[in-house]
Structure formats: C-alpha cells, structure tokens
C-alpha cells in the first residue's frame, strides 16, 4: 500500500506542476515562478498536502502568487481528473514550502561563524 501512495504522490506532483506551469493563465501570478516541491497524500487518498515553492521579487508578490494558486484549486482539480486516472481524486491543500528559505538562512548563519583553525592545521603550516 505504501508504494501505491508514493507512486500517486509522484504522479500528482508531476501533473500539478505541469498544470500550474502550462494551464494556469492568471495575471495575478505575474513574474512569479511556482513549483511543486512535494505532495503528501493520506493513506485513504482523501486529502493531499501540496507544498509549493514560490520564487518572486518580493514577499507581497510571493503571497499573491500563493493565494492565486489556492483560489485556482477547483480548476487544478478539474484538470487533474483528466490527467490522472485514479478512482478518488484527493482534496488539495496548497501550502508554502519554506525549506529552501530555511536552508538559505542556515547557510548564511554558518558563513558568519569564525572558526579558528585546529591545532593540527597550525602545526603543518
């Protein structure tokens, strides 16, 4: 059963990405780039969390792009019905994936740390 859910997650991720990139023609998206980073479906296949990564010039455009995708949920679901052949299409819950931002923040913090060279490295010089 677990393999089936993973295959469904993968197929949903691929198809939702395609629908957002090609079929969603909303001017409120502007220059924002929206990508699907992960889809997590419940074992009963009734609900799916869709994690989106939104690249925009500022935070306002990012929030507007996420809200546009959320409002287009019915359209995306209708497009999925023809693209994915499963008996029960899950209800989609779009969420912002903040893992990239978190990684950038950690990388920035690590670059600020001043680590003195170890004693072994000082002796070799």
Coordinates of C-alpha atoms in Angstrom, one line a residue:
X1 CA 0.0 0.0 0.0
X2 CA 2.9 2.4 0.8
X3 CA 4.4 2.0 -2.7
X4 CA 1.0 2.8 -4.2
X5 CA 0.7 6.1 -2.2
X6 CA 4.3 7.1 -3.2
X7 CA 3.5 6.5 -6.8
X8 CA 0.3 8.6 -6.6
X9 CA 2.2 11.3 -4.8
X10 CA 4.9 11.4 -7.5
X11 CA 2.3 11.5 -10.3
X12 CA 0.2 14.2 -8.6
X13 CA 3.4 16.3 -8.1
X14 CA 4.3 16.0 -11.8
X15 CA 0.8 16.7 -13.1
X16 CA 0.1 19.6 -10.7
X17 CA 3.5 21.2 -11.7
X18 CA 2.5 20.8 -15.3
X19 CA -0.9 22.4 -14.8
X20 CA 0.4 25.3 -12.9
X21 CA 3.2 26.0 -15.4
X22 CA 1.2 25.5 -18.6
X23 CA -2.6 25.8 -18.0
X24 CA -2.9 28.3 -15.2
X25 CA -3.0 31.6 -17.0
X26 CA -3.8 34.1 -14.2
X27 CA -2.3 37.6 -14.5
X28 CA -2.0 37.7 -10.7
X29 CA 0.8 35.3 -10.9
X30 CA 2.9 37.9 -12.6
X31 CA 6.5 37.1 -13.0
X32 CA 6.4 34.6 -10.1
X33 CA 7.7 31.1 -10.6
X34 CA 5.7 28.4 -8.8
X35 CA 7.0 24.9 -8.4
X36 CA 5.6 21.9 -6.6
X37 CA 8.3 20.5 -4.2
X38 CA 6.3 17.7 -2.5
X39 CA 2.9 16.1 -2.4
X40 CA 1.8 14.1 0.7
X41 CA -1.4 12.1 0.4
X42 CA -3.2 10.5 3.3
X43 CA -3.3 6.7 3.2
X44 CA -7.1 6.7 2.4
X45 CA -6.3 9.1 -0.6
X46 CA -8.9 11.6 0.5
X47 CA -6.6 14.5 1.2
X48 CA -3.3 15.7 -0.3
X49 CA -0.9 18.4 1.0
X50 CA 0.8 20.1 -1.9
X51 CA 3.9 22.0 -0.9
X52 CA 4.7 24.9 -3.3
X53 CA 8.0 26.8 -3.7
X54 CA 7.2 30.3 -4.9
X55 CA 10.0 32.5 -6.4
X56 CA 9.1 36.2 -6.6
X57 CA 10.7 39.6 -6.4
X58 CA 9.3 40.4 -3.0
X59 CA 7.2 39.0 -0.2
X60 CA 3.9 40.6 -1.5
X61 CA 4.2 39.0 -4.9
X62 CA 5.0 35.7 -3.3
X63 CA 1.9 35.8 -1.1
X64 CA -0.2 36.9 -4.1
X65 CA 1.0 34.0 -6.2
X66 CA 0.3 31.5 -3.4
X67 CA -3.2 32.9 -2.9
X68 CA -3.8 32.7 -6.7
X69 CA -2.9 29.1 -6.7
X70 CA -5.1 28.4 -3.7
X71 CA -8.1 30.1 -5.4
X72 CA -7.5 28.1 -8.5
X73 CA -7.8 24.8 -6.6
X74 CA -11.1 23.8 -8.4
X75 CA -9.6 24.5 -11.8
X76 CA -6.4 22.5 -10.9
X77 CA -8.5 19.6 -9.6
X78 CA -10.7 19.5 -12.7
X79 CA -7.6 19.4 -14.9
X80 CA -6.2 16.6 -12.7
X81 CA -9.3 14.5 -13.3
X82 CA -8.4 14.1 -17.0
X83 CA -4.6 13.8 -16.4
X84 CA -4.6 11.2 -13.5
X85 CA -6.5 8.0 -13.7
X86 CA -7.4 7.2 -10.1
X87 CA -10.8 6.4 -8.6
X88 CA -10.8 9.0 -5.9
X89 CA -9.0 12.3 -6.5
X90 CA -7.8 13.8 -3.2
X91 CA -8.8 17.2 -1.9
X92 CA -5.8 19.5 -2.5
X93 CA -4.4 21.7 0.3
X94 CA -1.7 24.1 -1.0
X95 CA 1.0 25.1 1.5
X96 CA 4.1 27.2 1.2
X97 CA 7.3 25.1 1.4
X98 CA 9.8 27.1 3.5
X99 CA 12.6 24.5 3.5
X100 CA 14.6 26.5 0.8
X101 CA 14.3 29.7 2.8
X102 CA 15.3 27.8 6.0
X103 CA 18.3 26.3 4.2
X104 CA 19.4 29.8 3.0
X105 CA 19.1 31.1 6.5
X106 CA 21.2 28.3 8.0
X107 CA 23.8 28.7 5.2
X108 CA 24.0 32.5 6.0
X109 CA 24.4 31.8 9.7
X110 CA 27.1 29.2 9.1
X111 CA 29.0 31.6 6.9
X112 CA 29.1 34.2 9.7
X113 CA 30.8 31.8 12.2
X114 CA 34.5 32.5 12.6
X115 CA 36.1 29.1 13.3
X116 CA 39.8 29.2 14.3
X117 CA 42.0 26.6 12.6
X118 CA 42.6 23.4 14.6
X119 CA 46.0 22.8 16.3
X120 CA 46.9 20.1 13.8
X121 CA 46.4 22.6 10.9
X122 CA 48.5 25.2 12.6
X123 CA 51.5 22.9 13.2
X124 CA 51.5 21.9 9.5
X125 CA 51.9 25.5 8.4

